[in-house]
Coordinates of C-alpha atoms and ligand atoms in Angstrom, one line a residue:
M1 CA 12.1 -16.2 -6.6
P2 CA 15.3 -14.1 -6.3
P3 CA 14.9 -10.4 -5.3
L4 CA 14.4 -8.0 -8.2
I5 CA 16.2 -5.2 -6.4
T6 CA 19.5 -6.1 -4.7
S7 CA 21.4 -2.8 -4.6
T8 CA 19.7 -1.6 -1.4
F9 CA 16.8 -2.8 0.8
T10 CA 13.4 -2.0 -0.6
A11 CA 9.8 -2.9 0.4
D12 CA 6.1 -2.1 -0.2
P13 CA 6.5 -2.0 -4.0
S14 CA 3.9 0.0 -6.0
A15 CA 4.3 -0.7 -9.7
H16 CA 2.9 1.1 -12.6
V17 CA 3.4 1.2 -16.4
F18 CA 4.2 4.7 -17.5
N19 CA 5.2 5.5 -21.1
G20 CA 5.7 1.8 -21.8
R21 CA 8.2 1.2 -18.9
V22 CA 7.6 -0.5 -15.6
Y23 CA 8.2 1.9 -12.7
I24 CA 8.4 0.7 -9.0
Y25 CA 7.9 3.1 -6.1
P26 CA 9.0 1.2 -2.9
S27 CA 9.9 2.1 0.6
H28 CA 13.6 2.4 1.2
D29 CA 14.5 0.2 4.2
R30 CA 17.5 0.9 6.4
D31 CA 18.8 -0.1 9.8
T32 CA 19.0 2.7 12.4
G33 CA 19.1 0.5 15.4
T34 CA 15.7 1.6 16.5
E35 CA 13.8 -0.6 18.9
N36 CA 11.8 -3.5 17.3
N37 CA 8.2 -3.3 18.5
D38 CA 4.5 -3.7 17.5
N39 CA 4.4 0.1 16.8
G40 CA 6.7 -0.4 13.8
D41 CA 9.3 2.0 15.1
Q42 CA 12.0 -0.2 13.5
Y43 CA 10.7 0.8 10.0
D44 CA 12.6 4.1 10.2
M45 CA 12.9 5.2 6.6
A46 CA 14.1 8.6 5.5
D47 CA 13.9 8.8 1.7
Y48 CA 12.4 7.3 -1.5
H49 CA 14.2 5.9 -4.6
V50 CA 12.4 5.1 -7.9
F51 CA 13.3 2.0 -9.9
S52 CA 12.3 0.9 -13.4
V53 CA 12.7 -2.1 -15.7
P54 CA 12.0 -2.1 -19.5
S55 CA 10.1 -5.5 -19.3
L56 CA 9.3 -8.4 -17.1
H57 CA 9.0 -11.3 -19.6
P58 CA 10.7 -13.7 -20.1
S59 CA 12.6 -12.4 -17.0
P60 CA 12.6 -9.0 -15.4
G61 CA 15.3 -6.5 -15.9
P62 CA 17.7 -4.8 -16.2
V63 CA 16.8 -2.7 -13.1
T64 CA 17.6 1.0 -13.2
D65 CA 17.8 2.9 -9.9
H66 CA 16.8 6.5 -10.6
G67 CA 18.2 7.6 -7.3
V68 CA 16.7 9.6 -4.4
V69 CA 13.5 11.4 -5.5
L70 CA 12.3 12.7 -2.2
R71 CA 13.8 13.1 1.3
A72 CA 12.1 13.5 4.7
E73 CA 14.2 16.6 5.5
D74 CA 12.7 18.3 2.4
I75 CA 9.1 17.8 3.6
P76 CA 8.2 20.6 6.0
W77 CA 5.5 18.7 8.0
V78 CA 7.3 15.4 8.4
S79 CA 9.1 14.2 11.5
K80 CA 10.0 10.6 10.5
Q81 CA 9.1 7.3 9.0
L82 CA 8.5 7.6 5.3
W83 CA 6.4 4.4 4.8
A84 CA 4.8 2.7 1.8
P85 CA 4.3 5.1 -1.1
D86 CA 2.4 5.0 -4.4
A87 CA 2.4 7.0 -7.6
A88 CA -0.2 8.1 -10.2
S89 CA -0.2 10.0 -13.4
K90 CA -2.8 12.5 -14.6
N91 CA -2.8 15.7 -16.7
G92 CA 0.8 14.9 -17.9
K93 CA 2.1 15.1 -14.3
Y94 CA 3.2 12.5 -11.9
Y95 CA 2.2 12.3 -8.2
L96 CA 3.9 10.5 -5.4
Y97 CA 1.7 9.8 -2.4
F98 CA 3.4 8.9 0.9
P99 CA 2.6 8.4 4.6
A100 CA 4.8 9.8 7.4
R101 CA 4.5 10.9 11.0
D102 CA 3.9 14.6 11.4
K103 CA 5.6 16.7 14.1
D104 CA 3.1 15.3 16.7
G105 CA 3.9 11.7 15.8
V106 CA 0.5 11.3 14.0
F107 CA 0.6 9.5 10.6
R108 CA -0.7 11.7 7.7
I109 CA -0.5 11.4 3.9
G110 CA 1.4 13.8 1.7
V111 CA 1.7 14.3 -2.0
A112 CA 4.6 15.4 -4.1
E113 CA 4.5 16.3 -7.8
G114 CA 7.0 15.8 -10.6
D115 CA 7.2 16.1 -14.4
S116 CA 8.6 12.6 -15.0
P117 CA 7.8 9.2 -13.5
E118 CA 11.5 9.1 -12.5
G119 CA 11.1 12.1 -10.3
P120 CA 12.3 14.2 -8.6
F121 CA 9.1 15.1 -6.8
T122 CA 8.3 18.4 -5.0
P123 CA 6.3 17.9 -1.9
D124 CA 3.3 20.1 -0.9
P125 CA 4.1 22.0 2.3
E126 CA 1.2 20.4 4.3
P127 CA -0.2 16.9 4.3
I128 CA -3.4 16.3 2.3
S129 CA -6.2 17.9 4.3
G130 CA -8.3 15.3 6.1
S131 CA -5.8 12.5 5.5
Y132 CA -4.6 10.1 8.2
S133 CA -3.0 6.7 8.8
I134 CA -0.7 5.0 6.2
D135 CA -0.3 3.1 3.0
P136 CA -1.8 5.3 0.3
A137 CA -2.7 3.6 -3.0
A138 CA -3.8 5.7 -5.9
F139 CA -6.1 4.4 -8.7
V140 CA -7.2 6.4 -11.7
D141 CA -10.4 4.9 -13.3
D142 CA -11.1 4.8 -17.0
D143 CA -13.3 7.9 -16.7
G144 CA -10.4 9.9 -15.3
Q145 CA -11.6 10.0 -11.7
A146 CA -8.8 9.3 -9.3
Y147 CA -9.2 7.7 -5.9
L148 CA -6.9 7.3 -2.9
Y149 CA -7.2 4.2 -0.7
F150 CA -5.4 4.1 2.6
G151 CA -5.2 2.9 6.2
G152 CA -3.5 0.4 8.5
I153 CA -4.2 -0.7 12.0
W154 CA -1.8 -1.1 15.0
G155 CA 1.3 1.1 14.3
G156 CA -0.5 2.6 11.3
Q157 CA -3.0 4.2 13.7
L158 CA -6.2 3.5 11.7
Q159 CA -8.0 2.2 14.9
C160 CA -7.6 5.8 16.3
Y161 CA -10.3 6.8 13.8
Q162 CA -13.5 5.0 14.7
G163 CA -15.2 7.6 12.5
A164 CA -14.3 8.2 8.9
T165 CA -13.1 11.8 9.4
A166 CA -9.6 12.9 10.6
S167 CA -11.4 14.8 13.4
S168 CA -12.5 11.5 15.0
Y169 CA -8.9 10.9 16.1
D170 CA -8.7 9.3 19.6
A171 CA -5.1 8.5 20.7
S172 CA -6.4 6.1 23.4
W173 CA -7.1 3.5 20.7
Q174 CA -3.3 3.3 19.9
K175 CA -2.8 1.0 22.9
R176 CA -5.9 -1.1 22.0
G177 CA -4.5 -2.0 18.6
E178 CA -7.8 -2.9 16.9
R179 CA -11.4 -3.8 17.5
S180 CA -12.2 -7.2 19.0
G181 CA -15.1 -9.2 20.4
P182 CA -17.7 -11.6 18.9
S183 CA -20.2 -8.9 17.7
E184 CA -17.6 -6.4 16.3
A185 CA -17.1 -5.9 12.6
A186 CA -13.5 -5.4 11.5
Q187 CA -12.6 -1.8 10.7
G188 CA -12.5 -1.1 7.0
P189 CA -9.8 0.6 4.9
R190 CA -10.5 4.1 3.7
V191 CA -11.1 5.7 0.3
A192 CA -11.5 9.3 -0.9
K193 CA -11.9 10.7 -4.4
L194 CA -9.0 13.0 -5.4
T195 CA -9.5 16.5 -6.9
D196 CA -8.7 16.9 -10.6
D197 CA -5.3 18.4 -9.7
M198 CA -4.6 15.3 -7.6
H199 CA -3.5 17.3 -4.5
Q200 CA -6.5 17.1 -2.2
F201 CA -9.5 14.9 -1.3
D202 CA -12.6 15.8 -3.2
G203 CA -15.4 15.2 -0.7
D204 CA -15.6 13.0 2.4
V205 CA -13.4 10.0 3.3
K206 CA -15.4 6.8 3.3
E207 CA -14.9 3.5 5.1
I208 CA -14.8 0.5 2.7
T209 CA -16.8 -2.6 3.6
I210 CA -15.3 -6.0 3.0
L211 CA -18.0 -8.7 3.1
A212 CA -17.7 -12.3 4.1
P213 CA -19.2 -14.3 1.1
E214 CA -20.8 -16.9 3.4
T215 CA -22.9 -14.3 5.3
G216 CA -23.0 -11.2 3.2
E217 CA -22.0 -9.3 6.4
P218 CA -18.8 -7.4 7.1
I219 CA -15.9 -9.6 8.0
P220 CA -15.7 -9.8 11.9
A221 CA -13.0 -8.1 13.8
D222 CA -11.7 -11.4 15.3
D223 CA -11.3 -13.0 11.8
H224 CA -7.6 -12.2 11.6
A225 CA -7.1 -14.5 8.6
R226 CA -9.4 -12.3 6.5
R227 CA -9.8 -8.8 8.1
F228 CA -8.1 -5.8 6.6
F229 CA -4.8 -4.8 8.3
E230 CA -2.9 -2.6 5.9
A231 CA -1.4 -2.4 2.4
A232 CA -4.4 -1.5 0.3
W233 CA -4.3 -1.9 -3.5
L234 CA -6.9 -1.5 -6.2
H235 CA -6.9 -2.8 -9.7
K236 CA -9.5 -3.3 -12.4
R237 CA -10.0 -6.3 -14.6
G238 CA -12.8 -6.7 -17.1
G239 CA -14.9 -3.9 -15.6
E240 CA -14.6 -5.4 -12.1
Y241 CA -12.7 -3.9 -9.2
Y242 CA -10.3 -6.0 -7.1
F243 CA -9.4 -4.6 -3.7
S244 CA -6.3 -6.4 -2.2
Y245 CA -4.7 -6.0 1.2
S246 CA -2.5 -7.5 3.9
T247 CA -4.0 -9.3 7.0
G248 CA -1.0 -8.2 9.1
D249 CA -0.5 -10.6 12.0
T250 CA -1.7 -13.6 10.0
H251 CA 0.7 -12.5 7.1
F252 CA -1.6 -13.1 4.1
L253 CA -2.2 -11.0 1.0
C254 CA -5.9 -11.3 0.2
F255 CA -8.3 -9.9 -2.4
A256 CA -12.0 -8.9 -2.5
R257 CA -14.1 -8.2 -5.6
G258 CA -16.7 -5.5 -6.2
K259 CA -18.6 -3.6 -8.8
S260 CA -17.7 0.0 -7.7
P261 CA -14.3 1.5 -6.8
L262 CA -16.0 2.6 -3.5
G263 CA -17.0 -0.9 -2.6
P264 CA -18.5 -2.9 -1.0
F265 CA -16.1 -5.7 -1.9
T266 CA -16.7 -9.4 -1.2
Y267 CA -13.7 -11.4 0.1
G268 CA -12.4 -13.7 -2.6
G269 CA -9.4 -15.5 -1.2
R270 CA -5.6 -15.3 -0.7
I271 CA -3.1 -14.0 -3.3
L272 CA 0.1 -14.8 -1.4
E273 CA 0.9 -17.1 1.4
P274 CA 3.2 -15.8 4.2
V275 CA 6.7 -14.7 3.2
L276 CA 9.9 -14.7 5.3
G277 CA 9.5 -11.6 7.5
W278 CA 6.6 -10.1 9.5
T279 CA 5.2 -7.7 7.0
T280 CA 3.7 -8.5 3.6
H281 CA 2.7 -5.8 1.1
H282 CA 2.2 -5.7 -2.6
S283 CA 0.9 -4.2 -5.8
I284 CA -0.6 -5.8 -8.9
A285 CA 0.1 -4.5 -12.5
E286 CA -0.8 -5.7 -15.9
V287 CA 2.3 -5.6 -18.2
E288 CA 2.1 -6.6 -21.9
G289 CA -1.0 -8.8 -21.3
R290 CA 0.3 -10.6 -18.2
T291 CA -0.5 -9.9 -14.5
Y292 CA 2.3 -9.5 -12.1
L293 CA 2.4 -9.4 -8.3
F294 CA 5.1 -7.1 -6.8
Y295 CA 5.8 -8.0 -3.2
H296 CA 8.7 -8.2 -0.7
D297 CA 10.3 -10.6 1.7
C298 CA 13.4 -10.7 4.0
E299 CA 15.3 -13.4 2.2
L300 CA 18.3 -11.1 1.3
S301 CA 18.6 -9.9 4.9
K302 CA 18.2 -13.5 6.2
G303 CA 15.0 -12.7 8.1
V304 CA 15.5 -9.2 9.5
D305 CA 11.9 -7.9 9.5
H306 CA 12.8 -4.3 8.6
L307 CA 15.3 -5.0 5.9
R308 CA 13.2 -6.3 3.0
S309 CA 13.6 -6.8 -0.7
V310 CA 11.2 -6.3 -3.6
K311 CA 10.3 -9.3 -5.7
V312 CA 8.0 -9.9 -8.7
K313 CA 6.2 -12.9 -10.1
E314 CA 3.4 -13.5 -12.6
I315 CA 0.1 -14.5 -11.1
F316 CA -3.0 -16.0 -12.7
Y317 CA -6.8 -15.9 -12.5
D318 CA -9.1 -19.0 -12.5
D319 CA -12.1 -19.3 -14.8
K320 CA -14.3 -17.6 -12.2
G321 CA -12.0 -14.5 -12.1
D322 CA -10.5 -15.4 -8.7
I323 CA -6.8 -14.8 -8.3
I324 CA -5.0 -18.1 -7.8
T325 CA -3.0 -18.3 -4.6
T326 CA 0.8 -18.2 -4.9
T327 CA 3.8 -18.5 -2.7
S328 CA 7.1 -16.5 -2.4
D329 CA 9.0 -19.3 -4.2
Ligands
FUB401 O1 7.1 -0.3 5.4 C1 6.5 0.1 6.6 C2 5.2 -0.6 6.7 O2 5.4 -2.0 6.8 C3 4.2 -0.4 5.6 O3 3.6 0.9 5.6 C4 3.3 -1.5 5.9 O4 2.4 -1.8 4.8 C5 4.3 -2.6 6.1 O5 4.8 -3.2 4.9

């Protein structure tokens, strides 16, 4: 599959259909010569662009680059690293959710508001109260209730919160990377309801449980082929909720199915086999009755991990409702 966006390096695509057009909200990769390490310092992004296409079938395009819609220097609380964003629409407004390091180097999640899906977006002066870690994914359910999913271990700092609240922050977990050991359950992603104005959490942050189908118990911490690492996404199909995510160091995109947007979700299988490059990240969108996977790889940069390119391909469900595994080809 050739890259969808070739004008600049892009990653972590969050796709939505707004006003009959497909909008993509990706990270904007660049090379600043920063050290390449497990902390993710090499992912040193400083702004966001929005892209759109009128349709995806029979082939996607043409791609419009709507330009820079938000800059790190315009967000008062941010020090660096504008990582994977997402967008949502409610009440006739558009909201861009984004993670970044604050002035103390701690990842928080911010929100910026705009009048159009194409931006520009005006950031709130402070991060969302009670937010932490990375990779926000917004989902507005059919009843109008909006949710924000987030979290990522290792460089994404989720392991520093062994409780669900931001006040449980313990920097000593940064070096440990994640839980491990035969009796440890994997740490779950997080979810919070959003207030009607979409700017704050409405109530407590909750940890999501992903269950192993063979035991009915949470996926163990040492099960690196199935445990949550980062890149949360939520979509709904036929009244059922599909939570999907990256397994990080084993490089899979996986899905889990549940009856509530708050979980629990039961592991269902792989969506995407490993791509070229260390990270894998995605979104899933229904466009004109077909289901598409937006993802990235490092084909265009010939394997440079932090210079990625957004791709898109159609995916399919089997007759039990499971997503059929696909590859980057
Ligand atoms: O783009 C920076 C980080 O890489 C994202 O936040 C992760 O999901 C991974 O794709």
